[in-house]
């Protein structure tokens, strides 16, 4: 009966009851988890962006470093090639120099033995007729160089400014005949550079520049050219001492405002010729170039002085000073025509000149002289712009026909006024201010009449239009103007020589006021306006 199913055993194997249901999820906890995921996502993105930036920055620096290394390798290779080339040409250059010295010595002894020495220092023969006297001119020029006669060479050159074109052509060939070309040039110009030792005399800066420029092709190496300048260490040191002496005298004279442009030109050409440009003086060179920018050689000298990178700033300065024509020449020299278009600059220059001329003509005190100055102002501007258009072939962009017609009209008006001013008048009319009157036959006696009026002052050159706008009185300073021969592809070494003054008698009222110390009521001669 044990095998029978017992009711109690069945109840012992029943399934346990299911667990109670879980509570619903908490909403705050869900928001916390969501916020945590968002923060993690933002942090991951920030870190990812940061590492991406670092990677890009490192890659850029790596590329820049690689480019610099490549550039350095190329530069090193170039310099090594240049050194090898220089080393390979040293023997040839030495042989060439020795043969040249031997040939010059033979020529010198031969010429000295054949010619009769004369008083070359006082030689003042006028060689206006170039044709028949050309041979004699060249023989004398080369004889001074062969004999290393620097005084004779200086006197010969400085007395022949009319023959400057022939001198410019023949001087390099004559200097090649010298045993020591750099020395003869330094000694030749020593009386006027770095300090003018003469008590008085004409400005001879043109002769200094002529000799210094003529020396450049002579002292260049026959193989490497300007890369190797054949100047002895002693001469180079002497050239540096001369430059330092000039800088001291420059400072003693009060700076740029009180130094003549020919002196500046000679100094800068001296630095370039002997290769003694100092990086520490670049600021000084910039001021000197801008102050004498109207000289046509200045753009080339500026590049040779290491101012090529500073050209945009210099051009902006010239434009701000009203020297747009000078700015055009600088832009063409360094290839900045796209950045500084020439035609707008030339038109601005003409507009400024017209405004200045209009301001001058409005002077109520002296309408006659004001009209003359205004006309000269506009004429000079027209000539400068026309010449610039022709030099750089800008006719298509800026046709010059109307400018030429206007210039012809102004010149005709000027001629008519001059004829009216030269009409016969009572020469013995006494001035209204009680000034002295010469006797009737004063011209026959040497000292019959001595003027009591002060000598007209000498004015320094000024490159801007403002000289006309400031005041018509006293007589404004005016540097040499741009005109035929002053700015052309062929160099002319006489821009410092002002053109002949406009001479003529101007009819004035009897109560002519006193201007600038002049009591006679007659305007003194003055230089042409700057352009």
mmCIF file of N, CA and C in Angstrom, residues 75-190:
data_model
loop_
_atom_site.group_PDB
_atom_site.id
_atom_site.type_symbol
_atom_site.label_atom_id
_atom_site.label_comp_id
_atom_site.label_asym_id
_atom_site.label_seq_id
_atom_site.Cartn_x
_atom_site.Cartn_y
_atom_site.Cartn_z
ATOM 1 N N UNK A 75 70.194 76.533 -51.904
ATOM 2 C CA UNK A 75 71.077 77.675 -51.697
ATOM 3 C C UNK A 75 72.505 77.212 -51.435
ATOM 4 N N UNK A 76 72.636 76.171 -50.632
ATOM 5 C CA UNK A 76 73.982 75.653 -50.352
ATOM 6 C C UNK A 76 74.649 75.157 -51.625
ATOM 7 N N UNK A 77 73.866 74.454 -52.437
ATOM 8 C CA UNK A 77 74.428 73.955 -53.690
ATOM 9 C C UNK A 77 74.835 75.111 -54.606
ATOM 10 N N UNK A 78 73.954 76.150 -54.638
ATOM 11 C CA UNK A 78 74.282 77.308 -55.473
ATOM 12 C C UNK A 78 75.558 77.986 -55.010
ATOM 13 N N UNK A 79 75.686 78.150 -53.693
ATOM 14 C CA UNK A 79 76.875 78.804 -53.158
ATOM 15 C C UNK A 79 78.127 77.957 -53.368
ATOM 16 N N UNK A 80 77.969 76.655 -53.206
ATOM 17 C CA UNK A 80 79.111 75.789 -53.463
ATOM 18 C C UNK A 80 79.529 75.827 -54.937
ATOM 19 N N UNK A 81 78.523 75.841 -55.804
ATOM 20 C CA UNK A 81 78.843 75.946 -57.231
ATOM 21 C C UNK A 81 79.536 77.276 -57.532
ATOM 22 N N UNK A 82 79.036 78.353 -56.887
ATOM 23 C CA UNK A 82 79.660 79.652 -57.096
ATOM 24 C C UNK A 82 81.085 79.678 -56.565
ATOM 25 N N UNK A 83 81.279 79.076 -55.384
ATOM 26 C CA UNK A 83 82.637 79.023 -54.833
ATOM 27 C C UNK A 83 83.570 78.212 -55.722
ATOM 28 N N UNK A 84 83.045 77.106 -56.231
ATOM 29 C CA UNK A 84 83.872 76.311 -57.138
ATOM 30 C C UNK A 84 84.207 77.083 -58.406
ATOM 31 N N UNK A 85 83.196 77.817 -58.902
ATOM 32 C CA UNK A 85 83.438 78.629 -60.095
ATOM 33 C C UNK A 85 84.445 79.733 -59.816
ATOM 34 N N UNK A 86 84.285 80.397 -58.656
ATOM 35 C CA UNK A 86 85.235 81.446 -58.301
ATOM 36 C C UNK A 86 86.637 80.874 -58.115
ATOM 37 N N UNK A 87 86.685 79.721 -57.469
ATOM 38 C CA UNK A 87 87.994 79.097 -57.260
ATOM 39 C C UNK A 87 88.635 78.710 -58.585
ATOM 40 N N UNK A 88 87.804 78.231 -59.509
ATOM 41 C CA UNK A 88 88.348 77.809 -60.797
ATOM 42 C C UNK A 88 88.792 78.999 -61.643
ATOM 43 N N UNK A 89 88.203 80.182 -61.383
ATOM 44 C CA UNK A 89 88.542 81.349 -62.198
ATOM 45 C C UNK A 89 89.615 82.233 -61.580
ATOM 46 N N UNK A 90 90.060 81.909 -60.358
ATOM 47 C CA UNK A 90 91.052 82.762 -59.708
ATOM 48 C C UNK A 90 92.332 82.831 -60.518
ATOM 49 N N UNK A 91 92.817 81.683 -60.933
ATOM 50 C CA UNK A 91 94.077 81.673 -61.689
ATOM 51 C C UNK A 91 93.940 82.447 -62.996
ATOM 52 N N UNK A 92 92.807 82.257 -63.680
ATOM 53 C CA UNK A 92 92.609 82.992 -64.928
ATOM 54 C C UNK A 92 92.537 84.503 -64.683
ATOM 55 N N UNK A 93 91.854 84.884 -63.594
ATOM 56 C CA UNK A 93 91.750 86.307 -63.278
ATOM 57 C C UNK A 93 93.110 86.894 -62.922
ATOM 58 N N UNK A 94 93.901 86.135 -62.168
ATOM 59 C CA UNK A 94 95.237 86.620 -61.805
ATOM 60 C C UNK A 94 96.116 86.766 -63.044
ATOM 61 N N UNK A 95 96.068 85.758 -63.911
ATOM 62 C CA UNK A 95 96.863 85.838 -65.145
ATOM 63 C C UNK A 95 96.427 87.030 -65.988
ATOM 64 N N UNK A 96 95.118 87.242 -66.073
ATOM 65 C CA UNK A 96 94.607 88.368 -66.849
ATOM 66 C C UNK A 96 95.075 89.691 -66.247
ATOM 67 N N UNK A 97 95.002 89.800 -64.906
ATOM 68 C CA UNK A 97 95.412 91.040 -64.252
ATOM 69 C C UNK A 97 96.907 91.290 -64.439
ATOM 70 N N UNK A 98 97.709 90.251 -64.318
ATOM 71 C CA UNK A 98 99.156 90.418 -64.488
ATOM 72 C C UNK A 98 99.501 90.845 -65.910
ATOM 73 N N UNK A 99 98.855 90.209 -66.888
ATOM 74 C CA UNK A 99 99.110 90.598 -68.275
ATOM 75 C C UNK A 99 98.673 92.043 -68.524
ATOM 76 N N UNK A 100 97.542 92.421 -67.912
ATOM 77 C CA UNK A 100 97.053 93.786 -68.079
ATOM 78 C C UNK A 100 98.028 94.785 -67.475
ATOM 79 N N UNK A 101 98.551 94.474 -66.291
ATOM 80 C CA UNK A 101 99.517 95.372 -65.650
ATOM 81 C C UNK A 101 100.786 95.489 -66.488
ATOM 82 N N UNK A 102 101.259 94.366 -67.006
ATOM 83 C CA UNK A 102 102.467 94.393 -67.823
ATOM 84 C C UNK A 102 102.244 95.209 -69.094
ATOM 85 N N UNK A 103 101.078 95.046 -69.712
ATOM 86 C CA UNK A 103 100.780 95.804 -70.927
ATOM 87 C C UNK A 103 100.681 97.299 -70.627
ATOM 88 N N UNK A 104 100.042 97.637 -69.520
ATOM 89 C CA UNK A 104 99.912 99.052 -69.167
ATOM 90 C C UNK A 104 101.258 99.668 -68.858
ATOM 91 N N UNK A 105 102.129 98.930 -68.197
ATOM 92 C CA UNK A 105 103.466 99.443 -67.906
ATOM 93 C C UNK A 105 104.224 99.741 -69.198
ATOM 94 N N UNK A 106 104.140 98.842 -70.142
ATOM 95 C CA UNK A 106 104.827 99.069 -71.418
ATOM 96 C C UNK A 106 104.253 100.287 -72.127
ATOM 97 N N UNK A 107 102.920 100.405 -72.130
ATOM 98 C CA UNK A 107 102.310 101.557 -72.773
ATOM 99 C C UNK A 107 102.717 102.856 -72.080
ATOM 100 N N UNK A 108 102.778 102.815 -70.753
ATOM 101 C CA UNK A 108 103.131 104.020 -70.008
ATOM 102 C C UNK A 108 104.549 104.473 -70.340
ATOM 103 N N UNK A 109 105.492 103.559 -70.298
ATOM 104 C CA UNK A 109 106.871 103.927 -70.595
ATOM 105 C C UNK A 109 107.010 104.417 -72.032
ATOM 106 N N UNK A 110 106.284 103.773 -72.953
ATOM 107 C CA UNK A 110 106.364 104.175 -74.346
ATOM 108 C C UNK A 110 105.800 105.585 -74.536
ATOM 109 N N UNK A 111 104.655 105.866 -73.921
ATOM 110 C CA UNK A 111 104.059 107.187 -74.085
ATOM 111 C C UNK A 111 104.901 108.264 -73.409
ATOM 112 N N UNK A 112 105.417 107.965 -72.220
ATOM 113 C CA UNK A 112 106.231 108.958 -71.519
ATOM 114 C C UNK A 112 107.483 109.286 -72.304
ATOM 115 N N UNK A 113 108.053 108.287 -72.944
ATOM 116 C CA UNK A 113 109.273 108.525 -73.710
ATOM 117 C C UNK A 113 109.015 109.272 -75.004
ATOM 118 N N UNK A 114 107.809 109.192 -75.541
ATOM 119 C CA UNK A 114 107.529 109.794 -76.837
ATOM 120 C C UNK A 114 106.909 111.192 -76.745
ATOM 121 N N UNK A 115 106.110 111.446 -75.717
ATOM 122 C CA UNK A 115 105.411 112.721 -75.675
ATOM 123 C C UNK A 115 106.201 113.760 -74.898
ATOM 124 N N UNK A 116 105.949 114.993 -75.196
ATOM 125 C CA UNK A 116 106.536 116.100 -74.448
ATOM 126 C C UNK A 116 105.547 116.531 -73.386
ATOM 127 N N UNK A 117 106.021 116.515 -72.154
ATOM 128 C CA UNK A 117 105.139 116.869 -71.056
ATOM 129 C C UNK A 117 104.895 118.367 -71.054
ATOM 130 N N UNK A 118 103.634 118.761 -70.874
ATOM 131 C CA UNK A 118 103.283 120.177 -70.798
ATOM 132 C C UNK A 118 102.546 120.454 -69.514
ATOM 133 N N UNK A 119 102.078 121.673 -69.383
ATOM 134 C CA UNK A 119 101.337 122.067 -68.189
ATOM 135 C C UNK A 119 99.890 121.606 -68.335
ATOM 136 N N UNK A 120 99.658 120.333 -67.969
ATOM 137 C CA UNK A 120 98.325 119.763 -68.169
ATOM 138 C C UNK A 120 97.304 120.322 -67.186
ATOM 139 N N UNK A 121 97.788 120.774 -66.003
ATOM 140 C CA UNK A 121 96.835 121.245 -64.994
ATOM 141 C C UNK A 121 96.118 122.508 -65.441
ATOM 142 N N UNK A 122 96.808 123.318 -66.214
ATOM 143 C CA UNK A 122 96.170 124.548 -66.663
ATOM 144 C C UNK A 122 95.519 124.430 -68.006
ATOM 145 N N UNK A 123 95.389 123.224 -68.494
ATOM 146 C CA UNK A 123 94.820 123.015 -69.829
ATOM 147 C C UNK A 123 93.343 123.365 -69.819
ATOM 148 N N UNK A 124 93.004 124.389 -70.579
ATOM 149 C CA UNK A 124 91.593 124.810 -70.634
ATOM 150 C C UNK A 124 91.134 124.960 -72.071
ATOM 151 N N UNK A 125 91.716 124.140 -72.938
ATOM 152 C CA UNK A 125 91.370 124.222 -74.354
ATOM 153 C C UNK A 125 89.942 123.763 -74.568
ATOM 154 N N UNK A 126 89.244 124.483 -75.411
ATOM 155 C CA UNK A 126 87.846 124.174 -75.665
ATOM 156 C C UNK A 126 87.743 123.263 -76.881
ATOM 157 N N UNK A 127 87.218 122.039 -76.667
ATOM 158 C CA UNK A 127 87.120 121.068 -77.746
ATOM 159 C C UNK A 127 85.676 120.982 -78.213
ATOM 160 N N UNK A 128 85.155 122.095 -78.668
ATOM 161 C CA UNK A 128 83.787 122.061 -79.169
ATOM 162 C C UNK A 128 83.703 121.328 -80.498
ATOM 163 N N UNK A 129 84.748 121.433 -81.314
ATOM 164 C CA UNK A 129 84.761 120.735 -82.597
ATOM 165 C C UNK A 129 85.293 119.337 -82.361
ATOM 166 N N UNK A 130 84.373 118.389 -82.224
ATOM 167 C CA UNK A 130 84.767 117.035 -81.866
ATOM 168 C C UNK A 130 85.472 116.323 -83.007
ATOM 169 N N UNK A 131 85.097 116.573 -84.210
ATOM 170 C CA UNK A 131 85.567 115.782 -85.342
ATOM 171 C C UNK A 131 87.077 115.675 -85.443
ATOM 172 N N UNK A 132 87.776 116.822 -85.656
ATOM 173 C CA UNK A 132 89.217 116.787 -85.884
ATOM 174 C C UNK A 132 89.992 116.663 -84.589
ATOM 175 N N UNK A 133 89.412 117.105 -83.476
ATOM 176 C CA UNK A 133 90.147 117.126 -82.231
ATOM 177 C C UNK A 133 89.881 115.899 -81.364
ATOM 178 N N UNK A 134 89.082 114.982 -81.873
ATOM 179 C CA UNK A 134 88.721 113.817 -81.078
ATOM 180 C C UNK A 134 89.947 112.993 -80.718
ATOM 181 N N UNK A 135 90.836 112.792 -81.681
ATOM 182 C CA UNK A 135 92.028 111.992 -81.416
ATOM 183 C C UNK A 135 92.901 112.639 -80.350
ATOM 184 N N UNK A 136 93.104 113.946 -80.456
ATOM 185 C CA UNK A 136 93.883 114.645 -79.451
ATOM 186 C C UNK A 136 93.231 114.578 -78.078
ATOM 187 N N UNK A 137 91.920 114.643 -78.031
ATOM 188 C CA UNK A 137 91.192 114.538 -76.774
ATOM 189 C C UNK A 137 91.440 113.175 -76.129
ATOM 190 N N UNK A 138 91.331 112.116 -76.910
ATOM 191 C CA UNK A 138 91.516 110.781 -76.356
ATOM 192 C C UNK A 138 92.952 110.547 -75.934
ATOM 193 N N UNK A 139 93.907 111.068 -76.703
ATOM 194 C CA UNK A 139 95.317 110.894 -76.342
ATOM 195 C C UNK A 139 95.604 111.557 -74.999
ATOM 196 N N UNK A 140 95.106 112.771 -74.801
ATOM 197 C CA UNK A 140 95.329 113.455 -73.529
ATOM 198 C C UNK A 140 94.654 112.718 -72.383
ATOM 199 N N UNK A 141 93.425 112.280 -72.611
ATOM 200 C CA UNK A 141 92.694 111.585 -71.554
ATOM 201 C C UNK A 141 93.423 110.319 -71.131
ATOM 202 N N UNK A 142 93.879 109.550 -72.104
ATOM 203 C CA UNK A 142 94.553 108.297 -71.776
ATOM 204 C C UNK A 142 95.947 108.532 -71.213
ATOM 205 N N UNK A 143 96.577 109.634 -71.600
ATOM 206 C CA UNK A 143 97.906 109.914 -71.058
ATOM 207 C C UNK A 143 97.841 110.187 -69.560
ATOM 208 N N UNK A 144 96.805 110.881 -69.119
ATOM 209 C CA UNK A 144 96.649 111.112 -67.689
ATOM 210 C C UNK A 144 96.451 109.791 -66.945
ATOM 211 N N UNK A 145 95.671 108.898 -67.538
ATOM 212 C CA UNK A 145 95.413 107.620 -66.879
ATOM 213 C C UNK A 145 96.667 106.741 -66.879
ATOM 214 N N UNK A 146 97.382 106.711 -67.980
ATOM 215 C CA UNK A 146 98.611 105.904 -68.045
ATOM 216 C C UNK A 146 99.641 106.388 -67.037
ATOM 217 N N UNK A 147 99.764 107.690 -66.897
ATOM 218 C CA UNK A 147 100.728 108.244 -65.959
ATOM 219 C C UNK A 147 100.218 108.353 -64.538
ATOM 220 N N UNK A 148 99.005 107.871 -64.248
ATOM 221 C CA UNK A 148 98.397 107.972 -62.918
ATOM 222 C C UNK A 148 98.408 109.418 -62.424
ATOM 223 N N UNK A 149 98.188 110.348 -63.343
ATOM 224 C CA UNK A 149 98.177 111.767 -63.013
ATOM 225 C C UNK A 149 96.749 112.148 -62.633
ATOM 226 N N UNK A 150 96.415 111.977 -61.356
ATOM 227 C CA UNK A 150 95.033 112.191 -60.938
ATOM 228 C C UNK A 150 94.650 113.669 -60.957
ATOM 229 N N UNK A 151 95.599 114.558 -60.663
ATOM 230 C CA UNK A 151 95.283 115.980 -60.722
ATOM 231 C C UNK A 151 95.024 116.426 -62.156
ATOM 232 N N UNK A 152 95.891 115.970 -63.052
ATOM 233 C CA UNK A 152 95.668 116.305 -64.452
ATOM 234 C C UNK A 152 94.366 115.739 -64.973
ATOM 235 N N UNK A 153 94.041 114.505 -64.570
ATOM 236 C CA UNK A 153 92.783 113.883 -65.002
ATOM 237 C C UNK A 153 91.588 114.670 -64.480
ATOM 238 N N UNK A 154 91.637 115.075 -63.220
ATOM 239 C CA UNK A 154 90.515 115.810 -62.640
ATOM 240 C C UNK A 154 90.325 117.155 -63.336
ATOM 241 N N UNK A 155 91.398 117.882 -63.522
ATOM 242 C CA UNK A 155 91.282 119.176 -64.191
ATOM 243 C C UNK A 155 90.783 119.011 -65.626
ATOM 244 N N UNK A 156 91.256 117.992 -66.303
ATOM 245 C CA UNK A 156 90.858 117.751 -67.685
ATOM 246 C C UNK A 156 89.362 117.447 -67.762
ATOM 247 N N UNK A 157 88.860 116.612 -66.845
ATOM 248 C CA UNK A 157 87.449 116.222 -66.878
ATOM 249 C C UNK A 157 86.560 117.361 -66.405
ATOM 250 N N UNK A 158 86.913 118.000 -65.294
ATOM 251 C CA UNK A 158 86.037 119.001 -64.695
ATOM 252 C C UNK A 158 85.874 120.243 -65.556
ATOM 253 N N UNK A 159 86.805 120.474 -66.508
ATOM 254 C CA UNK A 159 86.708 121.643 -67.377
ATOM 255 C C UNK A 159 85.959 121.352 -68.674
ATOM 256 N N UNK A 160 85.460 120.140 -68.831
ATOM 257 C CA UNK A 160 84.835 119.762 -70.098
ATOM 258 C C UNK A 160 83.438 119.180 -69.903
ATOM 259 N N UNK A 161 82.624 119.929 -69.224
ATOM 260 C CA UNK A 161 81.259 119.482 -69.012
ATOM 261 C C UNK A 161 80.470 119.438 -70.318
ATOM 262 N N UNK A 162 80.830 120.289 -71.268
ATOM 263 C CA UNK A 162 80.132 120.276 -72.550
ATOM 264 C C UNK A 162 80.362 118.980 -73.315
ATOM 265 N N UNK A 163 81.440 118.288 -72.979
ATOM 266 C CA UNK A 163 81.770 117.047 -73.686
ATOM 267 C C UNK A 163 81.409 115.821 -72.846
ATOM 268 N N UNK A 164 80.388 115.958 -72.030
ATOM 269 C CA UNK A 164 80.088 114.904 -71.072
ATOM 270 C C UNK A 164 79.716 113.583 -71.743
ATOM 271 N N UNK A 165 79.033 113.646 -72.879
ATOM 272 C CA UNK A 165 78.659 112.410 -73.571
ATOM 273 C C UNK A 165 79.895 111.664 -74.059
ATOM 274 N N UNK A 166 80.837 112.401 -74.634
ATOM 275 C CA UNK A 166 82.072 111.765 -75.090
ATOM 276 C C UNK A 166 82.879 111.246 -73.910
ATOM 277 N N UNK A 167 82.919 111.996 -72.816
ATOM 278 C CA UNK A 167 83.625 111.537 -71.620
ATOM 279 C C UNK A 167 82.999 110.261 -71.067
ATOM 280 N N UNK A 168 81.687 110.217 -71.037
ATOM 281 C CA UNK A 168 81.022 109.034 -70.518
ATOM 282 C C UNK A 168 81.340 107.792 -71.351
ATOM 283 N N UNK A 169 81.487 107.997 -72.642
ATOM 284 C CA UNK A 169 81.769 106.868 -73.526
ATOM 285 C C UNK A 169 83.234 106.424 -73.438
ATOM 286 N N UNK A 170 84.139 107.394 -73.335
ATOM 287 C CA UNK A 170 85.570 107.074 -73.392
ATOM 288 C C UNK A 170 86.206 106.838 -72.027
ATOM 289 N N UNK A 171 85.607 107.337 -70.964
ATOM 290 C CA UNK A 171 86.255 107.257 -69.657
ATOM 291 C C UNK A 171 86.520 105.829 -69.192
ATOM 292 N N UNK A 172 85.577 104.877 -69.307
ATOM 293 C CA UNK A 172 85.908 103.510 -68.883
ATOM 294 C C UNK A 172 87.094 102.931 -69.633
ATOM 295 N N UNK A 173 87.179 103.205 -70.923
ATOM 296 C CA UNK A 173 88.316 102.681 -71.692
ATOM 297 C C UNK A 173 89.617 103.343 -71.264
ATOM 298 N N UNK A 174 89.546 104.631 -70.919
ATOM 299 C CA UNK A 174 90.753 105.310 -70.470
ATOM 300 C C UNK A 174 91.185 104.802 -69.096
ATOM 301 N N UNK A 175 90.230 104.532 -68.206
ATOM 302 C CA UNK A 175 90.577 104.042 -66.875
ATOM 303 C C UNK A 175 91.193 102.650 -66.931
ATOM 304 N N UNK A 176 90.859 101.893 -67.953
ATOM 305 C CA UNK A 176 91.474 100.576 -68.103
ATOM 306 C C UNK A 176 92.972 100.670 -68.347
ATOM 307 N N UNK A 177 93.438 101.836 -68.770
ATOM 308 C CA UNK A 177 94.867 102.031 -69.002
ATOM 309 C C UNK A 177 95.629 102.287 -67.700
ATOM 310 N N UNK A 178 94.930 102.519 -66.594
ATOM 311 C CA UNK A 178 95.583 102.847 -65.327
ATOM 312 C C UNK A 178 96.158 101.586 -64.671
ATOM 313 N N UNK A 179 97.253 101.790 -63.966
ATOM 314 C CA UNK A 179 97.794 100.699 -63.167
ATOM 315 C C UNK A 179 96.880 100.399 -61.985
ATOM 316 N N UNK A 180 96.268 101.401 -61.426
ATOM 317 C CA UNK A 180 95.374 101.234 -60.275
ATOM 318 C C UNK A 180 94.168 102.154 -60.465
ATOM 319 N N UNK A 181 93.162 101.730 -61.236
ATOM 320 C CA UNK A 181 92.003 102.584 -61.514
ATOM 321 C C UNK A 181 91.276 103.079 -60.265
ATOM 322 N N UNK A 182 91.003 102.222 -59.255
ATOM 323 C CA UNK A 182 90.307 102.748 -58.071
ATOM 324 C C UNK A 182 91.070 103.867 -57.379
ATOM 325 N N UNK A 183 92.387 103.749 -57.324
ATOM 326 C CA UNK A 183 93.173 104.768 -56.627
ATOM 327 C C UNK A 183 93.129 106.105 -57.360
ATOM 328 N N UNK A 184 93.253 106.080 -58.674
ATOM 329 C CA UNK A 184 93.266 107.349 -59.404
ATOM 330 C C UNK A 184 91.920 108.048 -59.302
ATOM 331 N N UNK A 185 90.825 107.283 -59.237
ATOM 332 C CA UNK A 185 89.501 107.900 -59.107
ATOM 333 C C UNK A 185 89.336 108.512 -57.719
ATOM 334 N N UNK A 186 89.728 107.780 -56.690
ATOM 335 C CA UNK A 186 89.615 108.314 -55.329
ATOM 336 C C UNK A 186 90.456 109.569 -55.166
ATOM 337 N N UNK A 187 91.665 109.542 -55.694
ATOM 338 C CA UNK A 187 92.540 110.706 -55.568
ATOM 339 C C UNK A 187 92.043 111.870 -56.425
ATOM 340 N N UNK A 188 91.462 111.551 -57.578
ATOM 341 C CA UNK A 188 91.023 112.615 -58.487
ATOM 342 C C UNK A 188 89.892 113.443 -57.874
ATOM 343 N N UNK A 189 88.976 112.794 -57.196
ATOM 344 C CA UNK A 189 87.815 113.507 -56.660
ATOM 345 C C UNK A 189 88.026 113.976 -55.228
ATOM 346 N N UNK A 190 89.228 113.804 -54.691
ATOM 347 C CA UNK A 190 89.474 114.084 -53.271
ATOM 348 C C UNK A 190 89.329 115.561 -52.921
#
